[in-house]
Tab-separated table of C-alpha atoms and ligand atoms in Angstrom:
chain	number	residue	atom	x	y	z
F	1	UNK	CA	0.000	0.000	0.000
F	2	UNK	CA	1.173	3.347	-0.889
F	3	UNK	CA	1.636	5.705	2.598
F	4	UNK	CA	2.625	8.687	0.591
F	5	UNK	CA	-0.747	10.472	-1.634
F	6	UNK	CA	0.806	13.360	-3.102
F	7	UNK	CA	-1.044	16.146	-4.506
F	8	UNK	CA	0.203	15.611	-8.119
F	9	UNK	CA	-1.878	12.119	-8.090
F	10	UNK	CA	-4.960	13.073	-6.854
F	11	UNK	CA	-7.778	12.469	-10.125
F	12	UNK	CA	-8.987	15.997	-9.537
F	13	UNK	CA	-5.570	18.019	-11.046
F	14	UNK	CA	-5.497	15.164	-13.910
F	15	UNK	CA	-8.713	15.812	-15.581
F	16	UNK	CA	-11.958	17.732	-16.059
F	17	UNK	CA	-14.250	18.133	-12.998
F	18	UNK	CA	-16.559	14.769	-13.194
F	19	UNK	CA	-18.946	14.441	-10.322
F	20	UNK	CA	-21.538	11.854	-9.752
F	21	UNK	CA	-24.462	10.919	-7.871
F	22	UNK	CA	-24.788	7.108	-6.801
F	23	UNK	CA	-28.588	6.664	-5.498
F	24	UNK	CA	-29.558	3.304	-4.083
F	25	UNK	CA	-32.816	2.435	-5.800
F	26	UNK	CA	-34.562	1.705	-2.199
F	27	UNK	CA	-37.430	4.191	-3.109
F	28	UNK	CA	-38.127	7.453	-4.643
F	29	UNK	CA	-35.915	10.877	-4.317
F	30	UNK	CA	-36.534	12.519	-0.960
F	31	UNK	CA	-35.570	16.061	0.146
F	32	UNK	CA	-32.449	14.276	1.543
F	33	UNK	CA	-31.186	12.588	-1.161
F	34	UNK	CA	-32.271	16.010	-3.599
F	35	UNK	CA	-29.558	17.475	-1.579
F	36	UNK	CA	-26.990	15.240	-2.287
F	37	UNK	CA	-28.129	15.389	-5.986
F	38	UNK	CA	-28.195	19.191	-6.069
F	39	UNK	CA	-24.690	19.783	-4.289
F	40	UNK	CA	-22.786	16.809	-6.248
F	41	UNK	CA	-24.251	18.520	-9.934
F	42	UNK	CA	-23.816	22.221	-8.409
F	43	UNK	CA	-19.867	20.909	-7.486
F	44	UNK	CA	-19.623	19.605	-10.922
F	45	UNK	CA	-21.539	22.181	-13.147
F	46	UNK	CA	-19.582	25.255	-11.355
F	47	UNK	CA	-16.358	23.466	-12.363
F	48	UNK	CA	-17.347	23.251	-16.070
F	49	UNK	CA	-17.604	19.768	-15.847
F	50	UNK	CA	-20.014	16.702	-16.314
F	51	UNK	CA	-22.580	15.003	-13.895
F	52	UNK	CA	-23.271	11.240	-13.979
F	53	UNK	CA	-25.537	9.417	-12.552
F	54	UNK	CA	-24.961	6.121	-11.179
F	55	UNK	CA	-27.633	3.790	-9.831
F	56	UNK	CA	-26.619	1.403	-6.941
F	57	UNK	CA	-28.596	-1.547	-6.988
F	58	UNK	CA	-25.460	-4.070	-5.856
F	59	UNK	CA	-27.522	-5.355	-3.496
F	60	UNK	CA	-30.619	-6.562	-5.856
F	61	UNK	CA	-33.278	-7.711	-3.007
F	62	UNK	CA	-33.258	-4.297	-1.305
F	63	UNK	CA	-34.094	-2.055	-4.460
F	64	UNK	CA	-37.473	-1.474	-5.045
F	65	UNK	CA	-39.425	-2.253	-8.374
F	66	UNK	CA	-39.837	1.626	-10.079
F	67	UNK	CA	-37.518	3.327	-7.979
F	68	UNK	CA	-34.770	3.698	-10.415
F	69	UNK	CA	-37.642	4.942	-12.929
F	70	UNK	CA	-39.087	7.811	-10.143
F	71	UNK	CA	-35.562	8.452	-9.351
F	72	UNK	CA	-34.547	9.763	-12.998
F	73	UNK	CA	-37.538	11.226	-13.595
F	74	UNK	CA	-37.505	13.453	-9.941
F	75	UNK	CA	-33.674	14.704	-10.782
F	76	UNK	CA	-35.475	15.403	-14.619
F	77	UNK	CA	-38.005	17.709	-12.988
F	78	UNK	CA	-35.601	19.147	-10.572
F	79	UNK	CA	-33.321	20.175	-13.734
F	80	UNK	CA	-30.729	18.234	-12.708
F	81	UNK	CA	-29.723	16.875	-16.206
F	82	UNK	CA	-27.175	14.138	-16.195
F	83	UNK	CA	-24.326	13.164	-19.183
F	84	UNK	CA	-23.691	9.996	-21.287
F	85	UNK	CA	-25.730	7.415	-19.539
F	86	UNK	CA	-27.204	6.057	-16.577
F	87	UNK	CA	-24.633	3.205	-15.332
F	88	UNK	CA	-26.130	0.233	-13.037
F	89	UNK	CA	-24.212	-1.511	-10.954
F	90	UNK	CA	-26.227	-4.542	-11.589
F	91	UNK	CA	-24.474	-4.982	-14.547
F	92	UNK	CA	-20.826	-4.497	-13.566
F	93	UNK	CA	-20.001	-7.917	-11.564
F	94	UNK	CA	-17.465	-8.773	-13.630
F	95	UNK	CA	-15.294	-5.375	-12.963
F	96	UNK	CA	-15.911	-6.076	-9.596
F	97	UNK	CA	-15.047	-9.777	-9.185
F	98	UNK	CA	-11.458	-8.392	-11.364
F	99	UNK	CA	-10.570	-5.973	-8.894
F	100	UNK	CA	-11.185	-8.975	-6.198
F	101	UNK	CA	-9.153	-11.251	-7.689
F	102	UNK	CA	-6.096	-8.603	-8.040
F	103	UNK	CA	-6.422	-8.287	-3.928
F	104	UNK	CA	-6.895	-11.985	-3.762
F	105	UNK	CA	-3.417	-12.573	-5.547
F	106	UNK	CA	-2.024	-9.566	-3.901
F	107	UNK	CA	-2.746	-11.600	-0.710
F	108	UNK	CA	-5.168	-8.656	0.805
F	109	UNK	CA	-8.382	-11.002	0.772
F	110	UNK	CA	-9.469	-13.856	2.805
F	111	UNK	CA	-12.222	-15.829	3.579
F	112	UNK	CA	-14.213	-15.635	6.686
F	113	UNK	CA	-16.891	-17.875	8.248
F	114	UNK	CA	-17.929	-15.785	11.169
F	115	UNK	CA	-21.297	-16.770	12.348
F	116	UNK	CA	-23.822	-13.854	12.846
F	117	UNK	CA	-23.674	-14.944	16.063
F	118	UNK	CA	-20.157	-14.757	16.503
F	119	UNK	CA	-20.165	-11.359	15.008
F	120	UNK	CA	-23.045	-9.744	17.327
F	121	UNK	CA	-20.936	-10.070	20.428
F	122	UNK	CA	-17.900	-7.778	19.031
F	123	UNK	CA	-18.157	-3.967	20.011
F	124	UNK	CA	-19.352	-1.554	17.281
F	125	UNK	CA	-17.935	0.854	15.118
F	126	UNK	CA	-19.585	4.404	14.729
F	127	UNK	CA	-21.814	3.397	11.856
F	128	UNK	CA	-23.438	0.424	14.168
F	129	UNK	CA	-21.411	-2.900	12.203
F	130	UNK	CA	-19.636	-4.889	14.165
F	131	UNK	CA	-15.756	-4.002	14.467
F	132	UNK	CA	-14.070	-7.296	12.698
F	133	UNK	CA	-11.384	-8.876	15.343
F	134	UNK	CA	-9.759	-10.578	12.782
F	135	UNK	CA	-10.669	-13.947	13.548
F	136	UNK	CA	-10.679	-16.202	10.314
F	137	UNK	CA	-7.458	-14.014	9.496
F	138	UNK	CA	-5.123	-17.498	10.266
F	139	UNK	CA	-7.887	-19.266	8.217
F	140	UNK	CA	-11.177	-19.631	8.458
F	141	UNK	CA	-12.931	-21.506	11.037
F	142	UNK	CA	-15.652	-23.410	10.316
F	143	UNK	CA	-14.681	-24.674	7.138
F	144	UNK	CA	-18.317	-25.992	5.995
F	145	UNK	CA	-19.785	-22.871	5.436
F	146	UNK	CA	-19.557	-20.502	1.928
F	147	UNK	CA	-17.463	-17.785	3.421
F	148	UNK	CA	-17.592	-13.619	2.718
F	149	UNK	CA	-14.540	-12.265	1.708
F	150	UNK	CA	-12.712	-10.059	3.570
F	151	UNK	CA	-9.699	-6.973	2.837
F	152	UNK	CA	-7.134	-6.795	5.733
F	153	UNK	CA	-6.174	-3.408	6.985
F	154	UNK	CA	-3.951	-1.535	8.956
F	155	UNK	CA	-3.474	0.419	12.114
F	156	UNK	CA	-2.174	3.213	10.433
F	157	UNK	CA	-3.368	6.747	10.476
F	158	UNK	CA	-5.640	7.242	7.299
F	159	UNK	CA	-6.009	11.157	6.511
F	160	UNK	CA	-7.693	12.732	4.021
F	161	UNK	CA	-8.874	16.616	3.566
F	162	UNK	CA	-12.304	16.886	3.025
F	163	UNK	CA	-13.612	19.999	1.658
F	164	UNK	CA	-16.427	20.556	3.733
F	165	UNK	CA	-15.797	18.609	6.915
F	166	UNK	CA	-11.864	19.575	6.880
F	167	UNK	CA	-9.107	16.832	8.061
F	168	UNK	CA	-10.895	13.370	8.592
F	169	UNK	CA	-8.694	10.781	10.018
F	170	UNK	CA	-9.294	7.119	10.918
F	171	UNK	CA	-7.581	4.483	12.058
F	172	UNK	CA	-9.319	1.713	9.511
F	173	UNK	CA	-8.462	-1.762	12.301
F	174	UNK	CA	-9.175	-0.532	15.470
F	175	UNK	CA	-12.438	1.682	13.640
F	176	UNK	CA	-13.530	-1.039	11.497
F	177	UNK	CA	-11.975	-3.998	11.278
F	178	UNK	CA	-11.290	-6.142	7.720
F	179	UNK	CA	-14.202	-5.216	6.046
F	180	UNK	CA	-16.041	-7.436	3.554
F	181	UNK	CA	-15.656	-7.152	-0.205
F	182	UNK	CA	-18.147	-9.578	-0.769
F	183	UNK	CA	-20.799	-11.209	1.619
F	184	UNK	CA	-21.064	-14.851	1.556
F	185	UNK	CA	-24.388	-14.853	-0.600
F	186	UNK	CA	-22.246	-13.687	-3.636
F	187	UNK	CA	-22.839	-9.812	-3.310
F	188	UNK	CA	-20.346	-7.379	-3.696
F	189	UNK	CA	-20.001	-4.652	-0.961
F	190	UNK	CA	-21.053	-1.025	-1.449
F	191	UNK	CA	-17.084	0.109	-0.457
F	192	UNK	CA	-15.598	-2.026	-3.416
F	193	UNK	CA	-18.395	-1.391	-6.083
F	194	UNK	CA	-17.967	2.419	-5.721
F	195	UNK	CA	-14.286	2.603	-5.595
F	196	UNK	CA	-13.928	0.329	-8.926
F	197	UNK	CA	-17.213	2.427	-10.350
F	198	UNK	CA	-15.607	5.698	-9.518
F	199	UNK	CA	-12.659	4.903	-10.865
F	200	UNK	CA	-14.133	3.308	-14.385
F	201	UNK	CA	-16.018	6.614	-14.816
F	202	UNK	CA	-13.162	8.664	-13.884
F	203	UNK	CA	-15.137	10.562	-11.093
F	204	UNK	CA	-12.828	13.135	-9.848
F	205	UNK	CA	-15.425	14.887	-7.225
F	206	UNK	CA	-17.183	12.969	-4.634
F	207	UNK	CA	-19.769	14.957	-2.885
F	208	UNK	CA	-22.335	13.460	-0.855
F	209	UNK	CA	-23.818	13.435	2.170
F	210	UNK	CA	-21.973	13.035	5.523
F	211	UNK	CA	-23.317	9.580	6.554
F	212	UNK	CA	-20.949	8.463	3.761
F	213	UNK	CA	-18.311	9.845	5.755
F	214	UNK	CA	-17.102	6.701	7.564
F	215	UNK	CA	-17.064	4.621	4.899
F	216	UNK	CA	-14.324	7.112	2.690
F	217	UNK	CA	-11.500	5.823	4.434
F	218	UNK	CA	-12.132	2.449	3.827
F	219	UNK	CA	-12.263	3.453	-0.201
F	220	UNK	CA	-9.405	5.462	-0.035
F	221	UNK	CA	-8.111	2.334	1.477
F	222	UNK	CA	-8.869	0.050	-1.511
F	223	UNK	CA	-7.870	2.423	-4.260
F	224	UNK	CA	-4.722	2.385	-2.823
F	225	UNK	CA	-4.361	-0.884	-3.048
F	226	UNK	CA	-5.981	-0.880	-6.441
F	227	UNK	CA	-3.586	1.691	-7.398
F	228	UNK	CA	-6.382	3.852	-8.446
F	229	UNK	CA	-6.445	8.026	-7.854
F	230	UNK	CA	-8.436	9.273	-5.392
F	231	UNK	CA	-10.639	11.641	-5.927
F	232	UNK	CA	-11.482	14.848	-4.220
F	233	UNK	CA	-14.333	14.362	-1.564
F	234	UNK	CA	-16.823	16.483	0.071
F	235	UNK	CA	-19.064	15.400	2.835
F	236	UNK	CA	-22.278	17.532	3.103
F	237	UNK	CA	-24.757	18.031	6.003
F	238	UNK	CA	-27.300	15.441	6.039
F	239	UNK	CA	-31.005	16.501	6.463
F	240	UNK	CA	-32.497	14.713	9.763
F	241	UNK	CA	-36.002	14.846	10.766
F	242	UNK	CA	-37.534	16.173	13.518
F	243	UNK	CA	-36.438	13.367	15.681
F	244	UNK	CA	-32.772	13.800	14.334
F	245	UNK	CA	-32.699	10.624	12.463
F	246	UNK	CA	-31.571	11.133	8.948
F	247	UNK	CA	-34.445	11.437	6.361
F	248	UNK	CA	-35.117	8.225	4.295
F	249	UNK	CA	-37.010	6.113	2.763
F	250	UNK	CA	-36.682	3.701	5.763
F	251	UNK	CA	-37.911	6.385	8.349
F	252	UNK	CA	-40.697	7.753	6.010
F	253	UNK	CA	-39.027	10.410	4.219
F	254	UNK	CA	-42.143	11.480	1.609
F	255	UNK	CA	-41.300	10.986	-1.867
F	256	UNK	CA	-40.515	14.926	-3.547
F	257	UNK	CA	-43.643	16.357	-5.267
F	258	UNK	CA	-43.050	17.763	-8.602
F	259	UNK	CA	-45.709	20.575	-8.105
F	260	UNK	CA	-43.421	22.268	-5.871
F	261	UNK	CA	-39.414	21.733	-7.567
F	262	UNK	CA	-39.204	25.562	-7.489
F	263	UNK	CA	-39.501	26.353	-3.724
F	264	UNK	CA	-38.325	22.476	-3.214
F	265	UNK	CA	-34.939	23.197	-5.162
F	266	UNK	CA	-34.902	26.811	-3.255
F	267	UNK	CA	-35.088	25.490	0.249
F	268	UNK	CA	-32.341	22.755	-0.697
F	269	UNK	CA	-29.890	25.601	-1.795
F	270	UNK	CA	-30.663	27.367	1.493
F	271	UNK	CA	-30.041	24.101	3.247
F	272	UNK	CA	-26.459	23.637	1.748
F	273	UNK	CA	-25.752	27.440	3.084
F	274	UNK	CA	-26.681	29.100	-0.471
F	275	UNK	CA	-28.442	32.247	-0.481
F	276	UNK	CA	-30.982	32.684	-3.523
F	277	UNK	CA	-33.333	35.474	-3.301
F	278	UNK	CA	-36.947	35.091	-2.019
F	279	UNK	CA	-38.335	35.209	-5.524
F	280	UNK	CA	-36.101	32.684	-6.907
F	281	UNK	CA	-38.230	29.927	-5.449
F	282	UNK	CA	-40.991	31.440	-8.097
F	283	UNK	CA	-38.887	30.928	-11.084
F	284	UNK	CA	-39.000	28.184	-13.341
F	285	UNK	CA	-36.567	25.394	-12.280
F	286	UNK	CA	-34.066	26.035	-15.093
F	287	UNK	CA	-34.051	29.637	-13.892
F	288	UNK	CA	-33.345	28.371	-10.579
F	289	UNK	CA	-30.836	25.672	-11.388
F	290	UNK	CA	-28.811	28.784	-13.620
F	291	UNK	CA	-28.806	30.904	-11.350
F	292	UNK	CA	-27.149	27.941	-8.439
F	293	UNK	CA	-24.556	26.797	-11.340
F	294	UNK	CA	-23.359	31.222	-11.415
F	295	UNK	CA	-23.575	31.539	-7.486
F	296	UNK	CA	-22.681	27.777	-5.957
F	297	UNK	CA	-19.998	28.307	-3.700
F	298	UNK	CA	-18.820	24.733	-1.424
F	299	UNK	CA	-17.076	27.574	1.048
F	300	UNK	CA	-20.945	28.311	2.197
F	301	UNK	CA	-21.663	24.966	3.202
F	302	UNK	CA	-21.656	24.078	6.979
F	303	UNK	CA	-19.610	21.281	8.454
F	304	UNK	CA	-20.077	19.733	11.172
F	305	UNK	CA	-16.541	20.512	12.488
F	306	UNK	CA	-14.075	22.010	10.395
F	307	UNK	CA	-11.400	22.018	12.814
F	308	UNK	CA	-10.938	18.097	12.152
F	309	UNK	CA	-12.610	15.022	12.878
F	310	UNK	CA	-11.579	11.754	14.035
F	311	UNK	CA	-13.721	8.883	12.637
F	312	UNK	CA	-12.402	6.295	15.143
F	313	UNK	CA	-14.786	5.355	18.046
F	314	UNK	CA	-14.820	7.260	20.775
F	315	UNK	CA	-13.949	4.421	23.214
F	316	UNK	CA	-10.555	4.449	21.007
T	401	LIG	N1	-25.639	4.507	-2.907
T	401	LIG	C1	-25.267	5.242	-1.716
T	401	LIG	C2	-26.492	5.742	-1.002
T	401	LIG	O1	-27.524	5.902	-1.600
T	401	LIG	C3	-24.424	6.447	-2.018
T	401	LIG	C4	-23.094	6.091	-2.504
T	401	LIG	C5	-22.151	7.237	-2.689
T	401	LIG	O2	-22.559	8.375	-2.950
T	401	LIG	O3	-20.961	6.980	-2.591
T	401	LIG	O4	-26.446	5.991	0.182
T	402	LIG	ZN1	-14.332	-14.746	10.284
């Protein structure tokens, strides 16, 4: 693994701006995930550069039949116009069962047989999973059972400058753990299908919402060992509802309503620290999407700490 990530190989001074935004198809486009949408496309389109749109539906039993349909037809209505075309990860197993085999070879994979069980009783990282010990590390143990596949990490320092959350460090073993690549049912983890997706569409500006935060270490992790670039990441504020749990589809976010993209698409920008004029939200939604491509600025954004952040857990 590289330990040095010098400026001069970081995707973003390479190539023109490419920024993306990676829905799940669980359900339609909230006000949550219109955020994300809107800051990764502002990020992009104020850099002169393109906007893809990636749907991530790795993990086929969770998506929901239609979602991917409502999905591209909310960010239509919103103005938020994407280029080339829509890229499913359903459809990209085989890049990401190449990049597994290079780690396999390279010795950074092994198999693991953990039980659920097993795994439940093992303290828990800030995002809730279970913090890996390590166990099938030696080999696995049972042997009778089809195993996940996991990457072995490090204790060393991982740093990386995020533009709106500042200097994010984590310590990926004593945070995490080995972290699986791909689950013993044959599906490939979220943290390996973006990295190799990033990468293949030569995504130089990650911007997304801040409960994606965690997991950026562990994909700076595996480009490195890919020997991919790493692209330049923001982490925006996530919207939470009035019980401070992060809008969703799982908590009941309501689906956005296309009467109302104007004032929608408004209150968004004033979200993400923007400040259109009242009678912007009255304009038609190209108006309002031209006017947030002349005036985005990622400075106006709040963090949730810029003086630095430490993604380890706090009993660390
Ligand atoms: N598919 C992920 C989600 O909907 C986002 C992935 C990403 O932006 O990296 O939460
Ligand atoms: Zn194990």
């Amino acid at each position: 693994m590289a330990t040095t990530h010098a400026a001069a190989d970081r995707a973003s001074d390479r190539r023109v701006a490419r920024g993306r935004f990676a829905p799940s198809p669980t359900g339609p486009l909230h006000f949550g995930s219109l955020v994300a949408a809107l800051g990764s496309f502002l990020e992009a389109r104020r850099r002169g550069g393109e906007w893809l749109v990636r749907i991530e539906d790795v993990d086929a039993p969770r998506t929901a039949p239609g979602a991917t349909t409502a999905i591209l037809r909310a960010l239509e209505r919103y103005g938020l116009h994407w280029d080339g075309p829509v890229v499913r990860q359903s459809q990209r197993a085989v890049h990401y069962q190449t990049a597994l085999e290079s780690l396999l070879d390279a010795g950074w994979v092994y198999p693991c047989t953990c039980s659920r069980q097993m795994l439940a009783s093992c303290p828990r990282g800030r995002d809730g999973a279970p913090i890996y010990p390590g166990t099938c590390r030696a080999g696995p143990r049972p042997l009778d059972r089809l195993p996940a596949l996991r990457v072995r990490v490090t204790d060393a320092p991982l740093t990386f400058q995020d533009a709106v959350q500042g200097e994010c460090r984590q310590r990926l073993e004593r945070a995490v753990g080995d972290f699986v690549l791909r689950r013993a049912d044959g599906v490939f983890a979220y943290q390996l299908a973006v990295v190799v997706d990033d990468a293949a569409q030569g995504v130089t500006h990650v911007v997304r919402g801040a409960d994606l935060l965690d997991s950026t270490p562990r994909q700076i992790y595996l480009q490195r060992l890919l020997g991919l670039s790493t692209p330049d990441y923001a982490h925006l504020p996530v919207v939470v509802d009035a019980r401070g749990d992060k809008l969703s589809k799982q908590t009941g976010a309501r689906p956005l309503d296309e009467r109302w993209a104007g004032p929608t698409l408004t209150a968004a920008l004033r979200f993400l620290g923007q400040r259109p004029p009242p009678e912007l939200a009255g304009e038609p939604v190209a108006a309002i999407i031209a006017w947030a491509v002349a005036h985005w600025d990622l400075a106006l954004v709040g963090a949730r700490g810029r003086s630095g952040l430490s993604l380890d857990t706090p009993t660390n």
